[in-house]
Short mmCIF file of C-alpha atoms and ligand atoms in Angstrom, two decimals:
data_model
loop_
_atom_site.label_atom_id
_atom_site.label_comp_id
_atom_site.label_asym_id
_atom_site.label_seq_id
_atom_site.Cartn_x
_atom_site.Cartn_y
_atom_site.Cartn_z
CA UNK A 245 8.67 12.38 -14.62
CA UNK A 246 11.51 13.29 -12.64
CA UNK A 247 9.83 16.48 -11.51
CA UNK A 248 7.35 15.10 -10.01
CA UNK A 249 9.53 12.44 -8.01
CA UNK A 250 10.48 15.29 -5.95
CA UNK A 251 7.10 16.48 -5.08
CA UNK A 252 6.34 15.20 -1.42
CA UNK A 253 9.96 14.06 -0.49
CA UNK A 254 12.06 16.82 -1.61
CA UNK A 255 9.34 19.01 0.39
CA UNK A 256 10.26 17.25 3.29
CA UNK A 257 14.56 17.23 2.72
CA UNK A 258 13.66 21.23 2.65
CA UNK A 259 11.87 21.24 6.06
CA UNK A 260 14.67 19.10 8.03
CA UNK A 261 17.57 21.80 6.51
CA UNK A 262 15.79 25.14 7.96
CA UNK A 263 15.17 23.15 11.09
CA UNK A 264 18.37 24.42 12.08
CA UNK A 265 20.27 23.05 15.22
CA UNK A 266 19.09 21.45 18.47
CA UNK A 267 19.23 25.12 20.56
CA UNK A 268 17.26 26.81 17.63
CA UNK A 269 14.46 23.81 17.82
CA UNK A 270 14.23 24.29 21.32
CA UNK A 271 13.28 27.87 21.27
CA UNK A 272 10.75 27.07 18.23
CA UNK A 273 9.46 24.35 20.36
CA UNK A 274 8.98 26.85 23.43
CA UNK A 275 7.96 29.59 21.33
CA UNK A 276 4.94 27.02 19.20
CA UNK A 277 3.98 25.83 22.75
CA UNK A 278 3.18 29.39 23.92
CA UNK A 279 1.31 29.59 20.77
CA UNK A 280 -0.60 25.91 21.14
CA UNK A 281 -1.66 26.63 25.14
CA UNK A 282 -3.16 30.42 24.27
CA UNK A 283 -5.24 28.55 21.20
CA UNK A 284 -8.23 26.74 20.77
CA UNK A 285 -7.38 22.97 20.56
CA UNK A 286 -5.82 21.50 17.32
CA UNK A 287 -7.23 18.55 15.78
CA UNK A 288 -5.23 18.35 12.55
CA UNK A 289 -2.04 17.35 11.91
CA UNK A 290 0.82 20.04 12.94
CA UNK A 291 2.72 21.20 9.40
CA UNK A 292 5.38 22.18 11.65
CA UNK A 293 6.39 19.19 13.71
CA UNK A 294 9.01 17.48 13.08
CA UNK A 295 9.52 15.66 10.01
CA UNK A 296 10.31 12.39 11.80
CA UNK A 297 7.22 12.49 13.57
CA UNK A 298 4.87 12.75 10.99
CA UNK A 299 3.19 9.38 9.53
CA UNK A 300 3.27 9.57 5.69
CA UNK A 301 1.60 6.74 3.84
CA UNK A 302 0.54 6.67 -0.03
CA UNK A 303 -2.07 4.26 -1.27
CA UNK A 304 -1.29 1.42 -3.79
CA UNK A 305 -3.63 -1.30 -5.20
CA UNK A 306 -2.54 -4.15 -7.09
CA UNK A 307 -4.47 -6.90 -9.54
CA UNK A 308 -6.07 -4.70 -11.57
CA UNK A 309 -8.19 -5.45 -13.03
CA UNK A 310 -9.05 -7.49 -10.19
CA UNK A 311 -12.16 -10.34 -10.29
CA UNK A 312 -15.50 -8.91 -9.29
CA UNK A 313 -16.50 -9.12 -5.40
CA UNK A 314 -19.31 -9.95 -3.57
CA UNK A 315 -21.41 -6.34 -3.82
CA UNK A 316 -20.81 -4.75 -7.11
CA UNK A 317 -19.75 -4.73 -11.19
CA UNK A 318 -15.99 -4.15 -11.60
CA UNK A 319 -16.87 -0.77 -13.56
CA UNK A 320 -18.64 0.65 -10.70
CA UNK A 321 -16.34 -0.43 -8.28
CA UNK A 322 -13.46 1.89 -10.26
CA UNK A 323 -15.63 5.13 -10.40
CA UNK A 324 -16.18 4.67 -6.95
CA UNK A 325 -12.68 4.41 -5.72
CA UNK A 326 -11.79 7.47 -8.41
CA UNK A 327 -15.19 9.22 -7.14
CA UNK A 328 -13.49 8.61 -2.82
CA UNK A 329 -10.37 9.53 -4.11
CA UNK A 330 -11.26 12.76 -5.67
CA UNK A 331 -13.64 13.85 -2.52
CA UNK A 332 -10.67 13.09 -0.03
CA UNK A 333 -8.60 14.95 -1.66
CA UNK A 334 -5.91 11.66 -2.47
CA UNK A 335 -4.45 13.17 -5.58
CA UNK A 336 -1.77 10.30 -6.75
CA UNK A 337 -2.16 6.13 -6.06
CA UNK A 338 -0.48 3.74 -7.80
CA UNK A 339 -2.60 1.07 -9.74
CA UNK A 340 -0.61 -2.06 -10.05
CA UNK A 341 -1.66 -4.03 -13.44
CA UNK A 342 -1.75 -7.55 -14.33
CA UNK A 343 -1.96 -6.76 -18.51
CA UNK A 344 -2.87 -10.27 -18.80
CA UNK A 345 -6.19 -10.22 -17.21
CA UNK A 346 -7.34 -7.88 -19.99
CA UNK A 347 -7.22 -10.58 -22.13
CA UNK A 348 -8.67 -12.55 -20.00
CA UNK A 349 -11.77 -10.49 -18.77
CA UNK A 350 -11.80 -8.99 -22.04
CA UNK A 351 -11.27 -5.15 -22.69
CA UNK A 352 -15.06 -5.23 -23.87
CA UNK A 353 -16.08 -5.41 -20.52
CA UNK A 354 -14.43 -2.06 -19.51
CA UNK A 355 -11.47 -3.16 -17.75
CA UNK A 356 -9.39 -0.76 -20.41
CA UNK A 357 -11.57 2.11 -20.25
CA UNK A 358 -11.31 1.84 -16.39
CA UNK A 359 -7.48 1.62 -16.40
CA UNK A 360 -7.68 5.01 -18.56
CA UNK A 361 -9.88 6.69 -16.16
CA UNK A 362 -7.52 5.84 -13.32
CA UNK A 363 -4.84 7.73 -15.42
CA UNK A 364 -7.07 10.56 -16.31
CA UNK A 365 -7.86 10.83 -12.48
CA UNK A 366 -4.35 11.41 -11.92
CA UNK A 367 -3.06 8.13 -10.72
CA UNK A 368 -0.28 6.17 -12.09
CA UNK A 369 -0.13 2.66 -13.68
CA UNK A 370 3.14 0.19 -12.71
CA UNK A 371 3.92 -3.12 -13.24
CA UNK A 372 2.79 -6.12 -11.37
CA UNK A 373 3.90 -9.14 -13.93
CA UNK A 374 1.85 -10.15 -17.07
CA UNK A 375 -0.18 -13.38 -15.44
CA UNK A 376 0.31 -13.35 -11.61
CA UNK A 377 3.00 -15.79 -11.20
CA UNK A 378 4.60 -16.73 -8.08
CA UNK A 379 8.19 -16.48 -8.40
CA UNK A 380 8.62 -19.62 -6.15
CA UNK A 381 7.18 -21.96 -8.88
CA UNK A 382 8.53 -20.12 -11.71
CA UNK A 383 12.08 -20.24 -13.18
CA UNK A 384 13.71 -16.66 -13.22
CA UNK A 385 13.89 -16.67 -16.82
CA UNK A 386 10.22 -17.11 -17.36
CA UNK A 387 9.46 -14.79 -14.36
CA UNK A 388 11.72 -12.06 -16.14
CA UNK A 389 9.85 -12.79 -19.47
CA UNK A 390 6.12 -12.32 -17.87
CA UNK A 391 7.67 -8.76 -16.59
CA UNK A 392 8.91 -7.79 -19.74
CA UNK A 393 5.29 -8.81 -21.10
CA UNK A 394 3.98 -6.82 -18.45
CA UNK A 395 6.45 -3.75 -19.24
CA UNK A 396 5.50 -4.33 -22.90
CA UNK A 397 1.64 -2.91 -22.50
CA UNK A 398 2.46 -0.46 -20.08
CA UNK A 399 5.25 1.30 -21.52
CA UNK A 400 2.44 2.51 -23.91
CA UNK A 401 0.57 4.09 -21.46
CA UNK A 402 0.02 7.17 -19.81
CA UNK A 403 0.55 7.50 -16.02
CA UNK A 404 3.56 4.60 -16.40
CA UNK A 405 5.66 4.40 -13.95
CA UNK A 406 8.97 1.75 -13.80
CA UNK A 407 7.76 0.12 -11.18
CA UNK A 408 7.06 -3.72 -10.29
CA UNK A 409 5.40 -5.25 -7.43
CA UNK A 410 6.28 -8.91 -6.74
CA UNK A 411 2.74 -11.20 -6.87
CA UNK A 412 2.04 -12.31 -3.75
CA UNK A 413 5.02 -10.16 -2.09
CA UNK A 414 7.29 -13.71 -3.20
CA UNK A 415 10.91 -12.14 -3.67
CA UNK A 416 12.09 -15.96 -3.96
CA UNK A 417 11.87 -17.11 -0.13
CA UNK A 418 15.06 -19.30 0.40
CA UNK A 419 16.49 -19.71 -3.07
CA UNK A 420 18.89 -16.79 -2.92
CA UNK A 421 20.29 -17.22 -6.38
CA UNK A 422 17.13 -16.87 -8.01
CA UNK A 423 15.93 -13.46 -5.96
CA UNK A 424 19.52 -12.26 -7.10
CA UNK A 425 18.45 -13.19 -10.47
CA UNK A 426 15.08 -11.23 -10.22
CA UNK A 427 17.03 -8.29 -8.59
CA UNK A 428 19.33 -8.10 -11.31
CA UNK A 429 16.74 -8.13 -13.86
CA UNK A 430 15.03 -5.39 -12.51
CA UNK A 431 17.73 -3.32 -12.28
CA UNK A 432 19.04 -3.86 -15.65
CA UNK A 433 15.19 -2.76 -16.84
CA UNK A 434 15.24 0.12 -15.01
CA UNK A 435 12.60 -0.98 -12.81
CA UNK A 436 12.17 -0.34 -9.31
CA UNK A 437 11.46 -3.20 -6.81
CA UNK A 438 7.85 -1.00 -5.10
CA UNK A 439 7.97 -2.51 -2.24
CA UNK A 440 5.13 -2.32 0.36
CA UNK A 441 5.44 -1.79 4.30
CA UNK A 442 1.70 -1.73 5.01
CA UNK A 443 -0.67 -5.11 4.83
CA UNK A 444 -3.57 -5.48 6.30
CA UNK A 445 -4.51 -8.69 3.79
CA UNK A 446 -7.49 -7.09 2.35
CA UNK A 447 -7.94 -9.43 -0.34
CA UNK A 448 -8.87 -12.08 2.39
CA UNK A 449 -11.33 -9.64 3.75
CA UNK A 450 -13.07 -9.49 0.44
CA UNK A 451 -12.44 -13.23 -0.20
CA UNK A 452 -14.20 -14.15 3.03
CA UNK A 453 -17.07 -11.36 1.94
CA UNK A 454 -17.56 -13.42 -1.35
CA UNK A 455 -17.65 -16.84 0.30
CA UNK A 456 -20.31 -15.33 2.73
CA UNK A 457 -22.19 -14.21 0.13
CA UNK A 458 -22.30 -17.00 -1.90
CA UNK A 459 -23.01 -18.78 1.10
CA UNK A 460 -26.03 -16.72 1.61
CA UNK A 461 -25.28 -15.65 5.16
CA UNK A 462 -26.09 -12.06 6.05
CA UNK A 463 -23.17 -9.69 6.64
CA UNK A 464 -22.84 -6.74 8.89
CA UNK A 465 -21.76 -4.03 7.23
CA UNK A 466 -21.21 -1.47 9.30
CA UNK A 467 -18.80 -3.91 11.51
CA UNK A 468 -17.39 -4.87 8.10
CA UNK A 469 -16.57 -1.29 7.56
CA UNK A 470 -14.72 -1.02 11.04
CA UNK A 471 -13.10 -4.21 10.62
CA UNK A 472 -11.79 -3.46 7.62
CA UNK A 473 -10.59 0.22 8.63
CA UNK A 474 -9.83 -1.17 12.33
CA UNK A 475 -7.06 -3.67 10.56
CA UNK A 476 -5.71 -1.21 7.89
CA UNK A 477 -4.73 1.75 10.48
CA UNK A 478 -3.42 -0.98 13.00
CA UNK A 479 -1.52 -2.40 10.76
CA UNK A 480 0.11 1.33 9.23
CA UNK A 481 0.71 1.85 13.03
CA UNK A 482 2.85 -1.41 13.59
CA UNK A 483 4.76 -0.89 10.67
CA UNK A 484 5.35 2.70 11.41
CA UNK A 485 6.84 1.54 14.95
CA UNK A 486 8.75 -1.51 13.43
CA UNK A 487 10.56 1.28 11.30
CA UNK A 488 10.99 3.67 13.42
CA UNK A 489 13.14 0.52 16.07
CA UNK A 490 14.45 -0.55 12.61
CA UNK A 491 15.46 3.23 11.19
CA UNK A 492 15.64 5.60 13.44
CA UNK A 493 12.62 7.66 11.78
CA UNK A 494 9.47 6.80 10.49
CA UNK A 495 9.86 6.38 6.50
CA UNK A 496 7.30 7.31 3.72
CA UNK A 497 4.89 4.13 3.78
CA UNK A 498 3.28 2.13 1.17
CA UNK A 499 -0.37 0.97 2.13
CA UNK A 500 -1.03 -2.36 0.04
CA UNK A 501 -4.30 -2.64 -0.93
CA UNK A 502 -6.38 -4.65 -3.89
CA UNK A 503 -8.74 -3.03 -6.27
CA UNK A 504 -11.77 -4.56 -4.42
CA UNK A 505 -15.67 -3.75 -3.39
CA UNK A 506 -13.98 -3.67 0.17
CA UNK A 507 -11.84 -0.08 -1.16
CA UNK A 508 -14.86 0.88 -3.17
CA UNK A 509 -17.10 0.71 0.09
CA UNK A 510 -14.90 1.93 2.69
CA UNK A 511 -11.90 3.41 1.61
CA UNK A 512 -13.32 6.94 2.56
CA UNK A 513 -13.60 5.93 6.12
CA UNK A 514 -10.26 4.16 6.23
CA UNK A 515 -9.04 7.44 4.70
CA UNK A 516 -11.00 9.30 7.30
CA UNK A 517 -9.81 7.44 10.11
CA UNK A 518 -5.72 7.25 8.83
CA UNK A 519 -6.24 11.16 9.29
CA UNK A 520 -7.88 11.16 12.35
CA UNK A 521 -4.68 8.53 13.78
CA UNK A 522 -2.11 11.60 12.46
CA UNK A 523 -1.57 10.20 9.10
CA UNK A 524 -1.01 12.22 6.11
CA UNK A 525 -1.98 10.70 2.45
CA UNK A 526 0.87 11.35 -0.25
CA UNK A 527 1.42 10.99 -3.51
CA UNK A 528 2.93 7.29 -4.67
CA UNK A 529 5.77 9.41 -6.45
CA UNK A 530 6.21 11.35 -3.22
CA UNK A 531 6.61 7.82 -1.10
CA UNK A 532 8.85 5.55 -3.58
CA UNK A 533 11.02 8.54 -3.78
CA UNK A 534 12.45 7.14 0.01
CA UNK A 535 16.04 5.80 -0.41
CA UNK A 536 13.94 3.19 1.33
CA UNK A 537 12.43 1.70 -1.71
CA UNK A 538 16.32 1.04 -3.03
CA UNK A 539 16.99 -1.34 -0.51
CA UNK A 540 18.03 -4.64 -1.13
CA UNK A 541 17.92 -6.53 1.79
CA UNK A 542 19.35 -9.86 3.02
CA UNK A 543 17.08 -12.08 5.14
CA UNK A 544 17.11 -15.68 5.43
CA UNK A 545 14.40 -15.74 3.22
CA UNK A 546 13.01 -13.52 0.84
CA UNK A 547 9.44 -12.01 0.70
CA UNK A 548 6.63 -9.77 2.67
CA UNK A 549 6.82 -6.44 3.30
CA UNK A 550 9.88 -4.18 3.30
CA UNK A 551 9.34 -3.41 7.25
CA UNK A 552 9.38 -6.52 7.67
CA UNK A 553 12.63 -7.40 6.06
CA UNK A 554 14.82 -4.42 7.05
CA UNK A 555 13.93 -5.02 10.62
CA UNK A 556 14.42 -8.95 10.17
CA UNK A 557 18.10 -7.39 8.28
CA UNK A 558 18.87 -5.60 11.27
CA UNK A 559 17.84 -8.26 13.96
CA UNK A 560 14.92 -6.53 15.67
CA UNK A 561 13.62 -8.42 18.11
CA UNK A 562 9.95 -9.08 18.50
CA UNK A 563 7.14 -9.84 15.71
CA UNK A 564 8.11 -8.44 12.46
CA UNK A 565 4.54 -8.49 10.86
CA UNK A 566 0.92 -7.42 11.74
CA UNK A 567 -0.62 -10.78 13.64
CA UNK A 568 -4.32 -10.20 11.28
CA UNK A 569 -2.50 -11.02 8.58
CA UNK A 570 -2.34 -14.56 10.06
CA UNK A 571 -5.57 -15.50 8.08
CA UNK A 572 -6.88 -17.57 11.10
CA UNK A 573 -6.74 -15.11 13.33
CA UNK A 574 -8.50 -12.63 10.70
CA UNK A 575 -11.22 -15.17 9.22
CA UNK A 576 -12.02 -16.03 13.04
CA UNK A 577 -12.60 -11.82 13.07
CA UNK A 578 -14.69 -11.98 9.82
CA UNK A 579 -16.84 -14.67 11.36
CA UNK A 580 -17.65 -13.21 15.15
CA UNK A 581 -17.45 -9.54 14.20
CA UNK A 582 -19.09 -9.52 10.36
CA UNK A 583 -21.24 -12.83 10.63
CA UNK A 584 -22.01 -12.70 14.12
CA UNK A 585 -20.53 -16.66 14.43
CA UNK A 586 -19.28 -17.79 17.36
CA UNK A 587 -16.03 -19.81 16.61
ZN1 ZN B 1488 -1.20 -9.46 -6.58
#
């Protein structure tokens, strides 16, 4: 769909040309702030400011179809996070599939028909590897096989896109000859490597939900709600400043999230409060359109997000990834803030 590659980026290549020079930006800048002082106060984001200053993230979820959580089925959980989609106005995320775990959950249960309604929605279906593997205990042959079985169901779909996300974000860690392997393989498929540079962990959130609810302790949910949104827009904002040290500008950003009852829940208000911080949801074409996302870069070892890696690359100095996704530091969160337990 090349057409639609274009759609948010090639907006954006427009803007920067009729910018014009530094003299002529000046005067639009003097001329917009006469305008902005005699006005009433703006609280959305300005369609006119600079390109580099604007925050552009799309949404992506991965392990679908994920296990159910601790609050609802796994059918209701999808027409939710179609239902929060539509009402926000988030016309394009990417759903990345394990095909695997149809077989395993069984399309009778709905996980097909719910992967079709994400399509029919308007979102768009890439590859995330057949079975899950992690490419650290897997030989590159057999990882390169479990994408192709991957690539296999999806290519049959509607809403594909030649993507694939690396399970676990494991690009091979120190074994450089096998991440060269993967790299390779990719590109010889035609796939592109959709890297992330947002992680907030959200799959521990709802893993520490489940163990509280089997558990049986009593969760707060409305400081579940603001943890979870709290850690997602902190996170978007370190990144964003880690690439704009690393880059020079602030890139289109990929938000990695999991198709869980957290999203279902609260992805309104996370979407709520991105917009509130100055962010501005685009499409998953519009983001992996970046020359970003056709990077390949060299780190002592290989995996995580892509902001973390290009600033690692370049020798940034200072922490390279968001500090909750330390999963002590968030499960001692979980447990003062959602369980009200004093660790
Ligand atoms: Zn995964």
């Amino acid at each position: 769909m090349p057409g639609l590659w274009r759609d948010d980026f090639g907006h954006r290549a427009d803007h920067r040309e009729r910018r014009g020079g530094p003299v002529i930006r000046l005067l639009l800048f003097v001329v917009a702030l006469m305008f902005v002082v005699r006005a009433e106060p703006i609280a959305t984001v300005d369609a006119s400011a600079p390109q580099e200053q604007r925050k552009l993230i799309a949404l992506s979820f991965d392990d679908v179809p994920r296990m159910r959580g601790a609050f609802m089925d796994p059918q209701e959980r999808g027409q939710r996070l179609i239902a929060i989609m539509k009402e926000k106005g988030v016309e394009q995320a990417a759903f990345f599939l394990n095909p695997g775990q149809l077989t395993e959950y069984g399309d009778t249960k709905g996980a097909g028909q719910r992967i079709r309604t994400y399509v029919a929605a308007g979102h768009v279906l890439a590859n995330h590897s057949f079975t899950h593997p992690r490419l650290g205990g897997t030989s590159a042959a057999d990882y390169l096989s479990n994408i192709d079985a991957a690539e296999q169901w999806l290519s049959k779909q509607p809403g594909h896109r030649p993507w694939f996300r690396y399970p676990f974000l494991d690009e091979g860690g120190k074994d450089m000859a096998k991440r060269d392997a993967i790299r390779a393989g990719l590109k010889a498929r035609g796939l592109l490597n959709a890297y992330v540079t947002i992680d907030g962990s959200d799959w521990n959130m709802e893993d520490q939900a489940l163990r509280a609810k089997k558990a049986g302790k009593t969760m707060d949910m409305a400081a579940l709600r603001d943890l979870y949104v709290e850690t997602h827009v902190q996170s978007a904002n370190f990144s964003d400043a880690l690439m704009v040290r690393t880059l020079g500008r602030s890139p289109a950003h990929v938000l990695l999230l999991h198709e869980t009852d957290m999203a279902a829940l609260f992805l309104g208000d996370l979407i709520d409060a991105l917009r509130r911080d100055g962010w501005e949801i685009i499409s998953a074409d519009g983001a992996f359109a970046d020359p970003i996302y056709r990077s390949t870069p060299e780190t002592p070892y290989a995996a995580g997000t892509l902001a973390e890696a290009l600033a690692w690359e370049k020798g940034i100095k200072g922490a390279r990834w968001y500090e909750r996704n330390n999963t002590d530091i968030a499960n001692r969160l979980f447990a003062e803030r959602v369980l009200h337990e004093k660790k």
